[in-house]
């Protein structure tokens, strides 16, 4: 098992996955638009909205959650956003990486 996957297996709750996502520096895409894979975001140690959503979805999938992404479309004056929804029992939640300070 890859070292990253061993670490990801320790993130047993969505809250612990969100805490991990919050610790990753923002990908400011200085040279060009990017859409890094989940593991490439880990290797490069940065992620923006979709990259963080894919990473969160991947980590949750290691714990039996279906790998889901939701694209939230915005008006022209705002940015779209992508989140990782998850369900525990009858309740839904989502993971998110913000493109700005929360």
Coordinates of N, CA and C in Angstrom, one line a residue:
X1 N 0.8 -1.2 0.0 CA 0.0 0.0 0.0 C 0.9 1.2 0.0
X2 N 0.6 2.2 -0.8 CA 1.3 3.5 -0.9 C 1.2 4.2 0.4
X3 N 2.2 4.9 0.8 CA 2.3 5.7 2.0 C 1.1 6.6 2.2
X4 N 0.7 7.3 1.1 CA -0.4 8.2 1.2 C -1.7 7.5 1.6
X5 N -1.9 6.3 0.9 CA -3.1 5.5 1.3 C -3.1 5.1 2.7
X6 N -1.9 4.7 3.3 CA -1.9 4.3 4.7 C -2.3 5.5 5.5
X7 N -1.8 6.7 5.2 CA -2.2 7.9 5.9 C -3.7 8.2 5.8
X8 N -4.2 8.1 4.5 CA -5.6 8.3 4.3 C -6.5 7.4 5.0
X9 N -6.1 6.1 5.2 CA -6.9 5.2 6.0 C -7.0 5.6 7.5
X10 N -6.2 6.5 8.0 CA -6.3 7.0 9.3 C -7.3 8.1 9.5
X11 N -7.7 8.6 8.3 CA -8.7 9.7 8.3 C -10.1 9.0 8.3
X12 N -10.6 8.6 9.4 CA -11.8 7.8 9.5 C -13.1 8.5 9.4
X13 N -13.1 9.8 9.6 CA -14.4 10.5 9.5 C -14.3 11.6 8.5
X14 N -15.5 12.0 8.0 CA -15.5 13.2 7.0 C -14.8 14.4 7.7
X15 N -15.0 14.6 9.0 CA -14.5 15.8 9.7 C -12.9 15.7 9.6
X16 N -12.4 14.5 9.8 CA -10.9 14.4 9.7 C -10.4 14.6 8.3
X17 N -11.2 14.2 7.3 CA -10.8 14.4 5.9 C -10.8 16.0 5.7
X18 N -11.9 16.6 6.1 CA -12.0 18.1 5.9 C -10.8 18.8 6.6
X19 N -10.4 18.4 7.8 CA -9.3 19.0 8.5 C -8.0 18.8 7.7
X20 N -7.8 17.6 7.1 CA -6.7 17.4 6.2 C -6.7 18.3 5.0
X21 N -7.9 18.4 4.3 CA -8.0 19.3 3.2 C -7.7 20.7 3.5
X22 N -8.1 21.1 4.7 CA -7.8 22.5 5.2 C -6.4 22.8 5.4
X23 N -5.6 21.7 5.6 CA -4.2 21.9 5.8 C -3.3 22.0 4.5
X24 N -3.9 21.7 3.4 CA -3.2 21.7 2.1 C -3.2 23.1 1.6
X25 N -2.0 23.6 1.2 CA -2.0 25.0 0.7 C -2.8 25.1 -0.6
X26 N -3.3 26.3 -0.9 CA -4.0 26.6 -2.1 C -3.2 26.5 -3.3
X27 N -3.7 25.9 -4.4 CA -3.1 25.9 -5.7 C -3.5 27.2 -6.4
X28 N -2.6 28.2 -6.5 CA -3.0 29.5 -7.1 C -2.8 29.5 -8.6
X29 N -2.5 28.3 -9.2 CA -2.4 28.2 -10.7 C -1.6 29.4 -11.3
X30 N -0.4 29.5 -10.9 CA 0.4 30.7 -11.4 C 0.7 30.7 -12.9
X31 N 1.0 29.5 -13.4 CA 1.4 29.5 -14.8 C 0.3 29.1 -15.8
X32 N -0.7 28.3 -15.3 CA -1.7 27.8 -16.2 C -2.8 27.2 -15.4
X33 N -4.0 27.0 -16.0 CA -5.1 26.3 -15.3 C -4.7 24.9 -15.1
X34 N -5.0 24.4 -13.9 CA -4.7 23.0 -13.6 C -5.9 22.2 -13.2
X35 N -5.9 20.9 -13.3 CA -6.8 20.0 -12.7 C -6.1 18.8 -12.3
X36 N -5.3 18.9 -11.2 CA -4.5 17.8 -10.8 C -5.3 16.6 -10.3
X37 N -4.8 15.4 -10.5 CA -5.4 14.2 -9.9 C -5.3 14.3 -8.4
X38 N -6.0 13.5 -7.7 CA -6.0 13.5 -6.2 C -4.6 13.2 -5.7
X39 N -3.9 12.2 -6.2 CA -2.5 11.9 -5.7 C -1.5 12.9 -6.2
X40 N -1.7 13.5 -7.4 CA -0.8 14.6 -7.8 C -0.9 15.8 -6.9
X41 N -2.1 16.1 -6.5 CA -2.3 17.2 -5.5 C -1.5 17.0 -4.2
X42 N -1.5 15.7 -3.8 CA -0.7 15.3 -2.6 C 0.8 15.5 -2.9
X43 N 1.2 15.0 -4.0 CA 2.6 15.1 -4.4 C 3.1 16.6 -4.5
X44 N 2.3 17.4 -5.1 CA 2.6 18.8 -5.3 C 2.3 19.7 -4.1
X45 N 1.6 19.1 -3.1 CA 1.2 19.8 -1.9 C 0.5 21.1 -2.1
X46 N -0.5 21.0 -3.0 CA -1.5 22.1 -3.1 C -2.7 21.7 -3.9
X47 N -3.8 22.3 -3.7 CA -5.0 22.0 -4.3 C -6.0 23.2 -4.3
X48 N -6.7 23.3 -5.4 CA -7.8 24.3 -5.4 C -9.1 23.5 -5.4
X49 N -10.2 24.1 -5.7 CA -11.6 23.6 -5.5 C -11.8 22.2 -6.1
X50 N -11.6 22.0 -7.4 CA -11.9 20.7 -7.9 C -10.8 19.6 -7.5
X51 N -9.6 20.1 -7.4 CA -8.5 19.2 -7.0 C -8.8 18.7 -5.5
X52 N -9.2 19.6 -4.7 CA -9.5 19.2 -3.3 C -10.8 18.3 -3.2
X53 N -11.7 18.6 -4.1 CA -13.0 17.8 -4.1 C -12.6 16.4 -4.6
X54 N -11.8 16.2 -5.6 CA -11.4 14.9 -6.0 C -10.6 14.2 -5.0
X55 N -9.7 14.9 -4.3 CA -8.9 14.2 -3.2 C -9.9 13.8 -2.1
X56 N -10.8 14.7 -1.7 CA -11.7 14.3 -0.6 C -12.6 13.1 -1.0
X57 N -13.0 13.1 -2.2 CA -13.8 12.0 -2.7 C -13.0 10.7 -2.7
X58 N -11.8 10.8 -3.1 CA -10.9 9.6 -3.1 C -10.7 9.0 -1.7
X59 N -10.4 9.9 -0.8 CA -10.2 9.5 0.6 C -11.5 8.9 1.2
X60 N -12.6 9.5 1.0 CA -13.9 8.9 1.5 C -14.1 7.6 0.9
X61 N -13.8 7.4 -0.4 CA -14.0 6.1 -1.1 C -13.2 5.0 -0.5
X62 N -12.1 5.3 0.1 CA -11.3 4.3 0.8 C -12.0 3.8 2.1
X63 N -13.0 4.5 2.5 CA -13.7 4.2 3.7 C -15.2 3.7 3.4
X64 N -15.4 3.4 2.1 CA -16.7 2.8 1.7 C -17.7 3.8 1.2
X65 N -17.4 5.1 1.2 CA -18.4 6.0 0.7 C -18.3 6.0 -0.9
X66 N -19.4 6.2 -1.6 CA -19.3 6.3 -3.0 C -18.6 7.6 -3.4
X67 N -17.7 7.6 -4.4 CA -17.0 8.7 -4.8 C -17.9 9.7 -5.6
X68 N -18.3 10.8 -4.9 CA -19.3 11.7 -5.5 C -18.6 13.1 -5.6
X69 N -19.0 13.8 -6.6 CA -18.6 15.2 -6.8 C -19.9 16.0 -7.2
X70 N -20.0 17.2 -6.8 CA -21.2 18.0 -7.1 C -20.7 19.4 -7.6
X71 N -21.0 19.8 -8.8 CA -20.6 21.0 -9.4 C -21.7 22.1 -9.2
X72 N -21.4 23.1 -8.4 CA -22.3 24.1 -8.1 C -22.1 25.3 -9.1
X73 N -23.0 25.5 -10.0 CA -22.8 26.5 -11.0 C -23.2 27.9 -10.5
X74 N -22.4 28.9 -10.8 CA -22.7 30.3 -10.3 C -23.0 31.2 -11.5
X75 N -23.5 32.4 -11.1 CA -23.8 33.4 -12.1 C -22.4 33.9 -12.6
X76 N -22.5 34.7 -13.7 CA -21.2 35.2 -14.3 C -20.4 36.0 -13.4
X77 N -21.0 36.6 -12.4 CA -20.3 37.5 -11.5 C -19.6 36.7 -10.4
X78 N -19.7 35.4 -10.3 CA -19.2 34.6 -9.2 C -18.4 33.4 -9.8
X79 N -17.8 32.6 -9.0 CA -17.1 31.4 -9.4 C -17.9 30.2 -9.1
X80 N -17.9 29.2 -10.0 CA -18.5 27.9 -9.8 C -17.7 27.3 -8.6
X81 N -18.3 26.3 -8.0 CA -17.6 25.6 -6.9 C -17.9 24.1 -7.0
X82 N -17.0 23.3 -6.6 CA -17.2 21.8 -6.6 C -17.0 21.3 -5.2
X83 N -17.9 20.5 -4.8 CA -17.8 19.9 -3.4 C -17.9 18.4 -3.5
X84 N -17.6 17.7 -2.4 CA -17.7 16.3 -2.3 C -18.8 15.9 -1.3
X85 N -20.0 15.6 -1.8 CA -21.1 15.2 -0.9 C -20.8 13.8 -0.3
X86 N -21.3 13.6 0.9 CA -21.3 12.2 1.5 C -22.5 12.1 2.3
X87 N -22.9 10.8 2.6 CA -24.1 10.5 3.3 C -23.7 9.6 4.5
X88 N -24.2 9.9 5.7 CA -24.1 9.1 6.8 C -25.5 8.9 7.4
X89 N -26.0 7.7 7.2 CA -27.4 7.4 7.6 C -28.3 8.2 6.6
X90 N -29.2 9.0 7.2 CA -30.1 9.8 6.4 C -29.6 11.2 6.2
X91 N -28.5 11.5 6.8 CA -28.0 12.9 6.7 C -26.9 13.0 5.7
X92 N -26.9 14.2 5.0 CA -25.9 14.5 4.0 C -25.0 15.6 4.5
X93 N -23.8 15.6 4.0 CA -22.8 16.7 4.3 C -21.9 16.8 3.1
X94 N -20.9 17.7 3.1 CA -20.0 17.8 2.0 C -18.7 18.3 2.5
X95 N -17.7 18.0 1.7 CA -16.3 18.5 1.9 C -16.1 19.5 0.9
X96 N -15.2 20.5 1.2 CA -15.0 21.6 0.3 C -13.6 22.2 0.5
X97 N -13.0 22.6 -0.6 CA -11.8 23.4 -0.5 C -12.1 24.8 -1.1
X98 N -12.0 25.8 -0.3 CA -12.4 27.2 -0.8 C -11.3 27.8 -1.6
X99 N -11.6 28.6 -2.5 CA -10.6 29.4 -3.3 C -10.2 30.7 -2.6
X100 N -10.8 30.9 -1.5 CA -10.5 32.2 -0.7 C -10.6 31.9 0.8
X101 N -10.1 32.8 1.5 CA -10.1 32.6 3.0 C -11.6 32.5 3.5
X102 N -11.8 31.6 4.3 CA -13.2 31.4 4.9 C -13.4 32.3 6.1

